[in-house]
């Protein structure tokens, strides 16, 4: 997915909160929130998507509201379906 296509799914709510489609590539998330493309390497293994971080941790679709925090950035599940994680908020903490 190129950055132009990804931006259709990205809704920047504020300087600290951005909402992404679950299938957004981690490299694209990193570019939008202004961190290195290796930022999530410590908490992921084989995934390339932001939703994949949750799927690797829980091996199932997590509940809405579940969070993963890493180095001042929190990923929060905003919506899911039976088969996928649809929307994830990325919150940059102070």
Coordinates of C-alpha atoms in Angstrom, one line a residue, residues 5-94:
X5 CA -3.6 5.0 -0.4
X6 CA -2.8 4.6 3.3
X7 CA -3.8 8.2 4.0
X8 CA -7.4 7.4 2.9
X9 CA -7.5 5.2 6.0
X10 CA -5.6 7.5 8.3
X11 CA -7.6 10.1 10.2
X12 CA -5.3 12.4 12.1
X13 CA -7.3 13.6 15.1
X14 CA -4.5 15.6 16.7
X15 CA -0.8 15.9 17.0
X16 CA -1.0 13.0 19.6
X17 CA -3.7 10.7 18.2
X18 CA -3.9 9.1 14.7
X19 CA -6.3 6.4 13.7
X20 CA -5.2 3.7 11.2
X21 CA -6.8 0.9 9.3
X22 CA -5.5 -2.3 10.9
X23 CA -3.9 -3.5 7.7
X24 CA -1.7 -0.3 7.4
X25 CA 2.0 -1.2 7.1
X26 CA 4.1 -0.5 10.1
X27 CA 6.6 1.5 8.0
X28 CA 3.7 3.8 6.9
X29 CA 2.6 4.2 10.5
X30 CA 6.1 5.1 11.5
X31 CA 6.4 7.7 8.8
X32 CA 3.1 9.4 9.7
X33 CA 3.8 9.5 13.5
X34 CA 7.4 10.6 12.9
X35 CA 9.5 7.7 14.3
X36 CA 12.1 5.5 12.8
X37 CA 10.9 2.6 10.7
X38 CA 12.6 0.2 13.2
X39 CA 10.6 1.7 16.1
X40 CA 8.3 -1.4 16.6
X41 CA 11.0 -4.0 16.0
X42 CA 11.3 -4.8 19.7
X43 CA 7.6 -5.8 20.0
X44 CA 7.0 -7.5 16.6
X45 CA 8.4 -10.6 15.0
X46 CA 7.1 -11.5 11.5
X47 CA 4.3 -9.0 11.0
X48 CA 4.3 -6.0 8.6
X49 CA 1.0 -4.5 9.7
X50 CA -0.1 -2.5 12.8
X51 CA -2.9 -5.1 13.5
X52 CA -0.3 -7.9 13.2
X53 CA 1.3 -6.7 16.4
X54 CA -1.9 -7.5 18.3
X55 CA -2.4 -10.8 16.5
X56 CA 1.1 -11.9 17.3
X57 CA 0.6 -11.1 21.0
X58 CA -2.8 -12.7 21.5
X59 CA -3.1 -15.1 18.5
X60 CA -6.7 -14.0 18.1
X61 CA -8.8 -10.9 17.4
X62 CA -8.5 -8.8 20.6
X63 CA -11.3 -7.0 22.3
X64 CA -12.0 -3.3 21.5
X65 CA -10.0 -1.2 24.0
X66 CA -7.1 -3.5 24.4
X67 CA -3.8 -1.7 24.3
X68 CA -0.1 -2.3 23.7
X69 CA 2.3 0.4 24.9
X70 CA 5.9 0.8 23.7
X71 CA 8.4 3.6 24.3
X72 CA 5.8 6.4 24.8
X73 CA 3.4 5.2 22.0
X74 CA 0.2 3.3 22.8
X75 CA -1.7 1.2 20.2
X76 CA -5.4 0.8 21.0
X77 CA -8.0 -1.4 19.3
X78 CA -10.9 0.8 18.2
X79 CA -13.0 -1.6 16.1
X80 CA -12.9 -5.2 15.0
X81 CA -15.0 -7.6 12.9
X82 CA -15.2 -11.4 13.2
X83 CA -12.2 -11.8 10.9
X84 CA -10.0 -8.7 11.3
X85 CA -8.9 -5.7 13.4
X86 CA -10.4 -2.8 11.5
X87 CA -9.2 0.4 13.2
X88 CA -6.3 1.1 15.6
X89 CA -5.6 4.4 17.4
X90 CA -1.9 5.3 17.8
X91 CA -1.5 7.7 20.7
X92 CA 1.8 9.5 21.3
X93 CA 2.3 10.1 25.0
X94 CA 4.3 12.9 26.5

